[in-house]
Amino acid sequence: MPLAKEVEDLLPSVNKFVKLVEADPSILGDSKCAIISRFLEKLGAAIPESIPGGDDDDLPPLDDLEVDDTGGDDERMVPESEAPPPAPTGSEPDDWEGAGKHKEVAAEAKANGDFAGAVDAFSSALACQASALTFANRAECLLKLRRPVAAVLDCDAALKLNPDSAKALKTKGKALRFLGKYQEAHVALA
């Protein structure tokens, strides 16, 4: 029996949604998906409220994202207008001890959810001694502050120092995804 034209027209969107749910089943816990969740539960599915330790635990909830209404149906962050954090000048010799102290402060701030404080401390650490991991950590904090453009710049700086930095590639992919640059995000994550 052939599908009704109406159903056929909806299938690409449904398939896209199913792929998103396969990647992150906790999407079904969002109130916008309540009707779908109830339907799946009637069919015997277990709907997770969240997936602890999942890769996207640090992404903002669906309701918190600004949506680009230019025709795409995916949620995106709006590029920030704030200037990116300062890059190290490279004019000073490496100060490993100073960098270590600033990284400790940054790690504590990050653990406490003070991402702005962590960005400042990571910036101070980078002024003492530039490292790929420090750039990647600052990029991760910038992304949590909804600054995806600055996060991409820090990831690029990290990748110049270490082209195999998994953290920089992962964070860059997430940031590009939030900017709606899906092909570039795929390259970074692949």
Tab-separated table of C-alpha atoms in Angstrom:
chain	number	residue	atom	x	y	z
A	1	MET	CA	0.000	0.000	0.000
A	2	PRO	CA	1.588	3.330	-1.067
A	3	LEU	CA	2.067	6.080	1.491
A	4	ALA	CA	-0.166	9.131	1.404
A	5	LYS	CA	1.483	12.176	-0.179
A	6	GLU	CA	1.220	14.036	3.132
A	7	VAL	CA	3.167	11.286	4.955
A	8	GLU	CA	5.712	11.055	2.153
A	9	ASP	CA	6.395	14.788	2.398
A	10	LEU	CA	7.060	14.532	6.150
A	11	LEU	CA	9.424	11.546	5.997
A	12	PRO	CA	12.674	13.503	5.416
A	13	SER	CA	12.008	15.590	8.537
A	14	VAL	CA	11.021	12.524	10.555
A	15	ASN	CA	14.160	10.681	9.440
A	16	LYS	CA	16.305	13.668	10.447
A	17	PHE	CA	14.617	13.796	13.859
A	18	VAL	CA	15.112	10.060	14.406
A	19	LYS	CA	18.841	10.424	13.661
A	20	LEU	CA	19.081	13.245	16.219
A	21	VAL	CA	17.303	11.107	18.827
A	22	GLU	CA	19.575	8.153	18.048
A	23	ALA	CA	22.573	10.407	18.732
A	24	ASP	CA	21.043	11.865	21.906
A	25	PRO	CA	17.916	10.091	23.236
A	26	SER	CA	17.568	12.647	26.041
A	27	ILE	CA	16.065	14.993	23.406
A	28	LEU	CA	12.828	13.113	24.007
A	29	GLY	CA	12.770	14.493	27.558
A	30	ASP	CA	12.243	18.017	26.237
A	31	SER	CA	8.678	19.309	26.676
A	32	LYS	CA	8.499	20.067	22.941
A	33	CYS	CA	8.754	16.320	22.292
A	34	ALA	CA	6.087	15.272	24.828
A	35	ILE	CA	3.598	13.956	22.261
A	36	ILE	CA	6.291	11.868	20.582
A	37	SER	CA	7.529	10.556	23.937
A	38	ARG	CA	3.994	9.539	24.980
A	39	PHE	CA	3.484	7.784	21.661
A	40	LEU	CA	6.760	5.877	21.973
A	41	GLU	CA	5.974	4.923	25.587
A	42	LYS	CA	2.630	3.497	24.420
A	43	LEU	CA	4.629	1.317	22.052
A	44	GLY	CA	6.753	0.131	24.990
A	45	ALA	CA	9.797	2.378	24.621
A	46	ALA	CA	11.698	3.627	27.673
A	47	ILE	CA	12.335	7.363	27.416
A	48	PRO	CA	15.514	8.532	29.191
A	49	GLU	CA	15.362	11.813	31.081
A	50	SER	CA	19.062	12.376	30.503
A	51	ILE	CA	22.191	10.469	29.677
A	52	PRO	CA	24.822	11.069	32.371
A	53	GLY	CA	28.300	11.494	30.974
A	54	GLY	CA	27.071	11.772	27.392
A	55	ASP	CA	29.102	13.839	24.962
A	56	ASP	CA	26.463	16.546	24.735
A	57	ASP	CA	25.736	16.971	28.469
A	58	ASP	CA	27.368	20.373	28.285
A	59	LEU	CA	25.135	21.643	25.488
A	60	PRO	CA	22.475	24.169	26.420
A	61	PRO	CA	18.861	22.923	26.678
A	62	LEU	CA	16.776	23.174	23.522
A	63	ASP	CA	14.743	26.079	24.925
A	64	ASP	CA	17.867	28.152	25.629
A	65	LEU	CA	19.261	28.281	22.099
A	66	GLU	CA	18.621	31.180	19.792
A	67	VAL	CA	17.145	29.956	16.549
A	68	ASP	CA	18.162	31.218	13.139
A	69	ASP	CA	14.845	31.603	11.336
A	70	THR	CA	16.344	31.903	7.862
A	71	GLY	CA	14.762	28.689	6.683
A	72	GLY	CA	16.785	26.047	8.514
A	73	ASP	CA	15.040	24.078	11.219
A	74	ASP	CA	18.155	23.369	13.283
A	75	GLU	CA	18.983	25.415	16.357
A	76	ARG	CA	21.987	27.691	16.196
A	77	MET	CA	23.842	30.129	18.383
A	78	VAL	CA	24.103	33.658	17.105
A	79	PRO	CA	27.737	34.708	16.528
A	80	GLU	CA	28.832	36.930	19.383
A	81	SER	CA	29.809	40.544	18.922
A	82	GLU	CA	32.267	40.480	21.825
A	83	ALA	CA	35.969	40.479	20.896
A	84	PRO	CA	37.812	37.188	21.375
A	85	PRO	CA	40.096	36.831	24.412
A	86	PRO	CA	43.676	37.991	23.975
A	87	ALA	CA	46.161	35.677	22.316
A	88	PRO	CA	49.613	35.239	23.833
A	89	THR	CA	52.210	37.565	22.353
A	90	GLY	CA	55.070	35.084	22.494
A	91	SER	CA	57.472	37.871	23.464
A	92	GLU	CA	58.090	36.496	26.974
A	93	PRO	CA	59.964	33.276	27.749
A	94	ASP	CA	57.791	30.391	28.921
A	95	ASP	CA	56.824	30.618	32.597
A	96	TRP	CA	55.758	27.061	33.378
A	97	GLU	CA	55.210	27.699	37.083
A	98	GLY	CA	53.028	30.760	36.497
A	99	ALA	CA	51.042	28.943	33.825
A	100	GLY	CA	50.476	26.024	36.196
A	101	LYS	CA	49.121	28.309	38.932
A	102	HIS	CA	46.727	30.008	36.515
A	103	LYS	CA	45.580	26.636	35.159
A	104	GLU	CA	44.750	25.483	38.703
A	105	VAL	CA	42.639	28.602	39.236
A	106	ALA	CA	40.984	28.058	35.839
A	107	ALA	CA	40.219	24.404	36.565
A	108	GLU	CA	38.614	25.314	39.892
A	109	ALA	CA	36.544	28.091	38.315
A	110	LYS	CA	35.457	25.748	35.519
A	111	ALA	CA	34.474	23.043	38.014
A	112	ASN	CA	32.392	25.604	39.926
A	113	GLY	CA	30.614	26.750	36.753
A	114	ASP	CA	32.376	30.133	36.663
A	115	PHE	CA	33.233	29.963	32.972
A	116	ALA	CA	34.021	33.682	32.663
A	117	GLY	CA	36.517	33.364	35.519
A	118	ALA	CA	37.946	30.245	33.891
A	119	VAL	CA	38.391	32.108	30.578
A	120	ASP	CA	40.281	34.881	32.397
A	121	ALA	CA	42.509	32.383	34.221
A	122	PHE	CA	43.181	30.358	31.062
A	123	SER	CA	44.063	33.647	29.305
A	124	SER	CA	46.575	34.394	32.070
A	125	ALA	CA	47.998	30.876	31.731
A	126	LEU	CA	48.355	31.361	27.973
A	127	ALA	CA	50.185	34.642	28.569
A	128	CYS	CA	52.712	32.667	30.656
A	129	GLN	CA	53.024	29.670	28.358
A	130	ALA	CA	50.961	28.755	25.294
A	131	SER	CA	49.787	25.165	24.988
A	132	ALA	CA	47.258	23.372	22.816
A	133	LEU	CA	45.398	21.953	25.818
A	134	THR	CA	45.082	25.365	27.463
A	135	PHE	CA	43.672	26.857	24.252
A	136	ALA	CA	41.242	23.914	23.969
A	137	ASN	CA	40.139	24.315	27.585
A	138	ARG	CA	39.559	28.043	27.119
A	139	ALA	CA	37.612	27.285	23.925
A	140	GLU	CA	35.403	24.862	25.840
A	141	CYS	CA	34.634	27.569	28.414
A	142	LEU	CA	33.966	30.116	25.678
A	143	LEU	CA	31.460	27.743	24.123
A	144	LYS	CA	29.686	27.393	27.467
A	145	LEU	CA	29.494	31.197	27.525
A	146	ARG	CA	27.785	31.015	24.112
A	147	ARG	CA	30.774	32.459	22.271
A	148	PRO	CA	31.239	29.969	19.437
A	149	VAL	CA	33.292	32.264	17.170
A	150	ALA	CA	35.906	32.860	19.879
A	151	ALA	CA	35.849	29.136	20.675
A	152	VAL	CA	36.666	28.299	17.036
A	153	LEU	CA	39.563	30.785	17.070
A	154	ASP	CA	41.011	29.165	20.200
A	155	CYS	CA	40.580	25.696	18.697
A	156	ASP	CA	42.432	26.823	15.579
A	157	ALA	CA	45.271	28.143	17.779
A	158	ALA	CA	45.353	24.811	19.641
A	159	LEU	CA	45.434	22.871	16.388
A	160	LYS	CA	48.384	24.948	15.149
A	161	LEU	CA	50.310	23.786	18.208
A	162	ASN	CA	48.982	20.210	18.112
A	163	PRO	CA	47.119	19.149	14.945
A	164	ASP	CA	45.970	15.945	16.688
A	165	SER	CA	44.355	17.621	19.707
A	166	ALA	CA	41.144	15.634	20.176
A	167	LYS	CA	39.715	18.158	22.631
A	168	ALA	CA	40.289	21.042	20.221
A	169	LEU	CA	38.729	19.111	17.326
A	170	LYS	CA	35.690	18.093	19.400
A	171	THR	CA	35.119	21.602	20.748
A	172	LYS	CA	35.613	23.139	17.303
A	173	GLY	CA	33.066	20.716	15.851
A	174	LYS	CA	30.507	21.637	18.516
A	175	ALA	CA	31.104	25.358	18.029
A	176	LEU	CA	30.762	25.083	14.248
A	177	ARG	CA	27.566	23.077	14.701
A	178	PHE	CA	26.121	25.884	16.811
A	179	LEU	CA	27.070	28.354	14.086
A	180	GLY	CA	25.200	26.267	11.521
A	181	LYS	CA	28.406	25.296	9.689
A	182	TYR	CA	27.572	21.612	9.531
A	183	GLN	CA	30.027	20.579	6.813
A	184	GLU	CA	32.944	22.207	8.643
A	185	ALA	CA	31.745	20.670	11.916
A	186	HIS	CA	31.679	17.246	10.267
A	187	VAL	CA	35.264	17.687	9.048
A	188	ALA	CA	36.422	18.699	12.542
A	189	LEU	CA	34.637	15.782	14.184
A	190	ALA	CA	35.487	13.147	11.565
